[in-house]
Amino acid sequence: MTSAHTLPPRVTDEKRGRKLLGGIALPVGILALLIAGSVLSEQFLTARNLTNVLINMSIVGIIVVGMTFVFIVRGLADLSVPAMVAIGALLALGLQPALGSLPAAMFGVAAASCAGLINGLLIGYARLNPVITTLATGTIVLGVAQAAVGGVIVYGDSPGLQSFLTGRLLGVPVIVLIFLAVALGGHLLLSRTTFGRWVYATGANPDATKASAVPLRFTKGAAFWMTATLSGFSGVLLGLTLQTARPGVGTGYEFDAITAVVVGGVSLLGGFGNMPRALGGLLLVTLLSNIMVLNGIATESQGLVMGALIAAAVALDVYLRRRGGAS
Amino acid sequence: MEGITKAFPGVKALTDVDLTARAGEVHAIVGENGAGKSTLMKILAGVHTPDEGTITLDGEQVRFGSPLEAKQNGIGMVYQEINLVPDLSVAENIGLGNMPASGGMIRRKALHDRAREVLEELHTRIPPQELVGRLSVSQQQLVEIAKIYARQPRIVVLDEPTSSLSHHEAEALFAVVERMRNSGIAIIYISHRLREVLEISDRVTVLRDGRMIDCRSAQGLTPKEMISLMVGRDLDDVFPKQAVEIGEPVLEVRGLTRLGVFEDVSLTVRAGEIVGLAGLVGAGRTEVARAIFGLDRLDAGQILVGGEEIRVRSPRSAVRAGIAYVPEDRKRDGVALSLTVKDNIALPVLHRVSTLGWVLRRPERELAQQKAEDLHISPPVVDRPAATFSGGNQQKVVLAKWLATNPKVLILDEPTRGVDVGAKADIHTIIGELAAQGVAVLMISSELPEVLAVSDRVYVLHEGRLTAELSRDDADEESVMTAATGEGAAA
């Protein structure tokens, strides 16, 4: 009864804080970075550099779309991303001699998708801890993929696909178009479909959602399946653009994706956030790292900045939630 | 404790309550659910601070700002739930927070010796080196008491200590209580089991609606007298009751059993009928409802809706069969607070406002808006998060969600708990209207007057078993309380 009376004003506070964080802070931050970037480096505001930023965003961006679902469904995070990226890239290139370029690429996505299905079953249906589960499946998948393709570095031989992906359509790099299509699809799935509603509800209050006849286990599992499939797809694109892949090719993608989602203000505690926010977070993070690279900041220092950013964003999220009395 | 008054927003939990516990006596407190027993004890334990009144300990006025302060002043609390670490030994649990140590190392021998001493003083036969997790519930309860006893308290409060014990186990507990009393400790004993209260206590205080009704010597008191003291109140709430034609059985439950929780529960609810499920807290009312709705597993029994047997493995199958459940714990099982009212209401019926998984926003909004208006949710703004609404309106959101599914059977678990008077009347009216439309309603409430006023028929549960089925004419506070306290056979 006490909470019934004290809750409304606190939640208003939370709303205000969240509006500040997501509604204004994100665009303001991006704008500030654009200004800072053009002041700090002459190369920054060139079409070539900004195109590079977009291309860099695209590979991670496809993973961010999946990771956003994982966050909102209160699945914590998917740490099998590097393995899924690697399996996608390794198979897409390594199987080319046997299957041909396109079937090999599809096989890469399918393999990641199957591994994602295992993630989904273990996390959604067997209710295992997502962090430990994805860490374990990731390690296993990577091992299997390495064994399957044999060598350490795999080279591709599909110049046609490579030039298509790195080429442009109506002036926009094809890979960016692919990312935008995935992002739009993810956005619509999350905001306009029954499944999207289930995702929010599951993250907001799993008990009440289960009691409302929602297939809770399916919803949670599907978020992980999607993330793995998209990561595999992303890996395939990466492999085809580079025409070379090694098992470590996906390293760091999980961290980049998580950073983007968290900085975008999507709650690690579930039930809150949306696709535009997550992608805004991605843009901010990508710009920041681009500026640091252009200004010759050492890799170690870049890590420091990114680490601090993610810690600050999570702390702010938890703080706002506590104030809101939701946890 | 003298003149204790405590108000929570919207409710006066205690009004001018006096309580005196003497050294070397067992003082029982009895009362209905919500009479104020727990609040009074939480004030003694330093969990709440009283708005008015004083607490005097050995002639000295005290004021506890925290549970720790109360503990340091010799107040020991044994709650219903067991508060032990299952992976530590009995001795370690008893010594927890007070370990004999030298140079940062625990002196195991001293720890065990002390635990053995305490356990022997209480004449229990629990080995100090055993892991607590391996003990039975009743043994754990005794360890809990031993833990309190080891701190040499002046007052020990036992809150429903026997609720999960068999009679034989309870006897062992009484022996321990007796030994504590004989060592000069004042014991405050809260229980719903009236016979047991009479057996063990020296004096009995009866609370009702936050007031002290009487304090008597247990000598010569009968369970019947206690019941009439507990329930004898004026009905000042007026519940509307419509005359509705009662139809065929809609929900039939046969021999429902969940081992250790409830047993062989059979009940029937007909179309247009409102059936009350009464009983004391812990009697298994909520558990029966949860099992019918598929939230908890069943060990045996049949559930029939409209004459056809259904298998409920999850709420999904229950909802498909036409069952809706407004849960007891609104914040946990009822609303998703961070979602909007619209999203909450539409959640179980998304398939009706979508095609091929694509949500049609107009029909979705119209459905939510319609339900919000039907139920007088105020303000009727469906785009705001549920958290921004009052408790009463959140409860209406839960009701709206379930009404949107057009249920045949509506199970309401404490539908008006923590709800203000206006919303309460609204909810009663809605329940009446639903019954008039032919919905079969099963209602659980801890407020006896509410159950009696709303129900056509009342089932009473006592310790997981049905002890009475009373028609509207036969059901009154005494008959229900008699069955709820398990005094039915004796009366």
PDB file of C-alpha atoms in Angstrom, chain B residues 144-254:
ATOM      1  CA  GLU B 144      15.701 -21.155  14.339  1.00  0.00           C
ATOM      2  CA  ILE B 145      14.396 -20.936  17.884  1.00  0.00           C
ATOM      3  CA  ALA B 146      17.705 -22.187  19.279  1.00  0.00           C
ATOM      4  CA  LYS B 147      19.488 -19.478  17.331  1.00  0.00           C
ATOM      5  CA  ILE B 148      17.306 -16.829  18.949  1.00  0.00           C
ATOM      6  CA  TYR B 149      17.602 -18.497  22.353  1.00  0.00           C
ATOM      7  CA  ALA B 150      21.409 -18.508  22.153  1.00  0.00           C
ATOM      8  CA  ARG B 151      21.360 -14.716  22.220  1.00  0.00           C
ATOM      9  CA  GLN B 152      19.606 -14.811  25.613  1.00  0.00           C
ATOM     10  CA  PRO B 153      16.574 -12.757  24.654  1.00  0.00           C
ATOM     11  CA  ARG B 154      14.057 -11.276  27.050  1.00  0.00           C
ATOM     12  CA  ILE B 155      11.146 -11.506  24.669  1.00  0.00           C
ATOM     13  CA  VAL B 156      10.646 -14.110  21.942  1.00  0.00           C
ATOM     14  CA  VAL B 157       7.921 -13.651  19.339  1.00  0.00           C
ATOM     15  CA  LEU B 158       6.734 -16.739  17.469  1.00  0.00           C
ATOM     16  CA  ASP B 159       4.659 -15.912  14.389  1.00  0.00           C
ATOM     17  CA  GLU B 160       2.628 -18.921  13.234  1.00  0.00           C
ATOM     18  CA  PRO B 161       5.405 -21.345  14.124  1.00  0.00           C
ATOM     19  CA  THR B 162       3.276 -24.436  13.670  1.00  0.00           C
ATOM     20  CA  SER B 163       1.642 -23.598  10.360  1.00  0.00           C
ATOM     21  CA  SER B 164       3.777 -26.107   8.478  1.00  0.00           C
ATOM     22  CA  LEU B 165       4.124 -28.688  11.237  1.00  0.00           C
ATOM     23  CA  SER B 166       2.187 -31.836  11.965  1.00  0.00           C
ATOM     24  CA  HIS B 167       0.577 -32.249  15.364  1.00  0.00           C
ATOM     25  CA  HIS B 168       3.333 -34.480  16.597  1.00  0.00           C
ATOM     26  CA  GLU B 169       5.984 -32.006  15.499  1.00  0.00           C
ATOM     27  CA  ALA B 170       4.050 -29.171  17.061  1.00  0.00           C
ATOM     28  CA  GLU B 171       4.178 -31.010  20.393  1.00  0.00           C
ATOM     29  CA  ALA B 172       7.981 -30.971  20.256  1.00  0.00           C
ATOM     30  CA  LEU B 173       7.844 -27.256  19.595  1.00  0.00           C
ATOM     31  CA  PHE B 174       5.524 -26.664  22.542  1.00  0.00           C
ATOM     32  CA  ALA B 175       7.985 -28.454  24.810  1.00  0.00           C
ATOM     33  CA  VAL B 176      10.680 -26.047  23.687  1.00  0.00           C
ATOM     34  CA  VAL B 177       8.400 -23.049  24.188  1.00  0.00           C
ATOM     35  CA  GLU B 178       7.610 -24.270  27.677  1.00  0.00           C
ATOM     36  CA  ARG B 179      11.289 -24.582  28.537  1.00  0.00           C
ATOM     37  CA  MET B 180      11.948 -21.050  27.324  1.00  0.00           C
ATOM     38  CA  ARG B 181       9.067 -19.778  29.404  1.00  0.00           C
ATOM     39  CA  ASN B 182      10.356 -21.544  32.488  1.00  0.00           C
ATOM     40  CA  SER B 183      13.702 -19.837  32.036  1.00  0.00           C
ATOM     41  CA  GLY B 184      11.948 -16.496  32.462  1.00  0.00           C
ATOM     42  CA  ILE B 185      11.532 -15.359  28.889  1.00  0.00           C
ATOM     43  CA  ALA B 186       8.356 -13.566  27.861  1.00  0.00           C
ATOM     44  CA  ILE B 187       6.855 -15.343  24.875  1.00  0.00           C
ATOM     45  CA  ILE B 188       4.453 -13.795  22.419  1.00  0.00           C
ATOM     46  CA  TYR B 189       2.710 -16.441  20.373  1.00  0.00           C
ATOM     47  CA  ILE B 190       0.720 -15.757  17.216  1.00  0.00           C
ATOM     48  CA  SER B 191      -1.372 -18.547  15.773  1.00  0.00           C
ATOM     49  CA  HIS B 192      -4.533 -19.302  13.891  1.00  0.00           C
ATOM     50  CA  ARG B 193      -4.828 -22.673  15.554  1.00  0.00           C
ATOM     51  CA  LEU B 194      -7.079 -21.814  18.436  1.00  0.00           C
ATOM     52  CA  ARG B 195      -6.866 -25.123  20.309  1.00  0.00           C
ATOM     53  CA  GLU B 196      -3.154 -24.907  20.302  1.00  0.00           C
ATOM     54  CA  VAL B 197      -3.343 -21.350  21.616  1.00  0.00           C
ATOM     55  CA  LEU B 198      -5.419 -22.502  24.542  1.00  0.00           C
ATOM     56  CA  GLU B 199      -3.118 -25.404  25.221  1.00  0.00           C
ATOM     57  CA  ILE B 200       0.064 -23.408  25.356  1.00  0.00           C
ATOM     58  CA  SER B 201      -0.693 -19.867  26.469  1.00  0.00           C
ATOM     59  CA  ASP B 202      -1.333 -18.178  29.794  1.00  0.00           C
ATOM     60  CA  ARG B 203      -3.135 -15.141  28.437  1.00  0.00           C
ATOM     61  CA  VAL B 204      -4.793 -14.306  25.126  1.00  0.00           C
ATOM     62  CA  THR B 205      -5.149 -10.911  23.449  1.00  0.00           C
ATOM     63  CA  VAL B 206      -7.729 -10.616  20.691  1.00  0.00           C
ATOM     64  CA  LEU B 207      -7.231  -8.057  17.936  1.00  0.00           C
ATOM     65  CA  ARG B 208      -9.861  -7.050  15.437  1.00  0.00           C
ATOM     66  CA  ASP B 209      -9.593  -4.389  12.731  1.00  0.00           C
ATOM     67  CA  GLY B 210      -6.485  -2.925  14.321  1.00  0.00           C
ATOM     68  CA  ARG B 211      -7.994  -2.563  17.783  1.00  0.00           C
ATOM     69  CA  MET B 212      -7.480  -4.528  20.946  1.00  0.00           C
ATOM     70  CA  ILE B 213     -10.779  -6.193  21.739  1.00  0.00           C
ATOM     71  CA  ASP B 214      -9.939  -8.124  24.864  1.00  0.00           C
ATOM     72  CA  CYS B 215      -7.134  -9.586  26.911  1.00  0.00           C
ATOM     73  CA  ARG B 216      -8.093 -12.603  28.963  1.00  0.00           C
ATOM     74  CA  SER B 217      -6.635 -15.450  30.869  1.00  0.00           C
ATOM     75  CA  ALA B 218      -6.543 -18.562  28.732  1.00  0.00           C
ATOM     76  CA  GLN B 219      -8.073 -20.496  31.595  1.00  0.00           C
ATOM     77  CA  GLY B 220     -11.717 -21.108  30.924  1.00  0.00           C
ATOM     78  CA  LEU B 221     -11.646 -19.599  27.433  1.00  0.00           C
ATOM     79  CA  THR B 222     -13.131 -21.711  24.617  1.00  0.00           C
ATOM     80  CA  PRO B 223     -12.393 -21.612  20.876  1.00  0.00           C
ATOM     81  CA  LYS B 224     -15.992 -20.566  20.310  1.00  0.00           C
ATOM     82  CA  GLU B 225     -15.650 -17.557  22.541  1.00  0.00           C
ATOM     83  CA  MET B 226     -12.450 -16.575  20.799  1.00  0.00           C
ATOM     84  CA  ILE B 227     -14.066 -16.795  17.378  1.00  0.00           C
ATOM     85  CA  SER B 228     -16.933 -14.570  18.411  1.00  0.00           C
ATOM     86  CA  LEU B 229     -14.464 -12.036  19.826  1.00  0.00           C
ATOM     87  CA  MET B 230     -12.470 -12.159  16.594  1.00  0.00           C
ATOM     88  CA  VAL B 231     -15.363 -11.611  14.201  1.00  0.00           C
ATOM     89  CA  GLY B 232     -17.993  -9.660  16.135  1.00  0.00           C
ATOM     90  CA  ARG B 233     -17.897  -6.469  14.164  1.00  0.00           C
ATOM     91  CA  ASP B 234     -20.387  -4.118  12.583  1.00  0.00           C
ATOM     92  CA  LEU B 235     -20.802  -4.254   8.863  1.00  0.00           C
ATOM     93  CA  ASP B 236     -20.276  -0.749   7.667  1.00  0.00           C
ATOM     94  CA  ASP B 237     -19.377  -1.542   4.086  1.00  0.00           C
ATOM     95  CA  VAL B 238     -22.372  -2.032   1.890  1.00  0.00           C
ATOM     96  CA  PHE B 239     -21.942  -4.517  -0.904  1.00  0.00           C
ATOM     97  CA  PRO B 240     -24.393  -4.525  -3.746  1.00  0.00           C
ATOM     98  CA  LYS B 241     -25.742  -7.966  -4.530  1.00  0.00           C
ATOM     99  CA  GLN B 242     -27.758  -8.521  -7.645  1.00  0.00           C
ATOM    100  CA  ALA B 243     -30.221 -11.316  -7.987  1.00  0.00           C
ATOM    101  CA  VAL B 244     -28.991 -13.424 -10.879  1.00  0.00           C
ATOM    102  CA  GLU B 245     -30.389 -16.568 -12.378  1.00  0.00           C
ATOM    103  CA  ILE B 246     -27.954 -19.369 -11.795  1.00  0.00           C
ATOM    104  CA  GLY B 247     -27.321 -21.756 -14.647  1.00  0.00           C
ATOM    105  CA  GLU B 248     -25.412 -24.928 -15.414  1.00  0.00           C
ATOM    106  CA  PRO B 249     -22.070 -25.799 -13.825  1.00  0.00           C
ATOM    107  CA  VAL B 250     -19.257 -24.112 -15.739  1.00  0.00           C
ATOM    108  CA  LEU B 251     -16.205 -24.907 -13.659  1.00  0.00           C
ATOM    109  CA  GLU B 252     -15.987 -28.280 -11.977  1.00  0.00           C
ATOM    110  CA  VAL B 253     -12.955 -29.339 -10.052  1.00  0.00           C
ATOM    111  CA  ARG B 254     -12.634 -32.871  -8.712  1.00  0.00           C
TER     112      ARG B 254
END
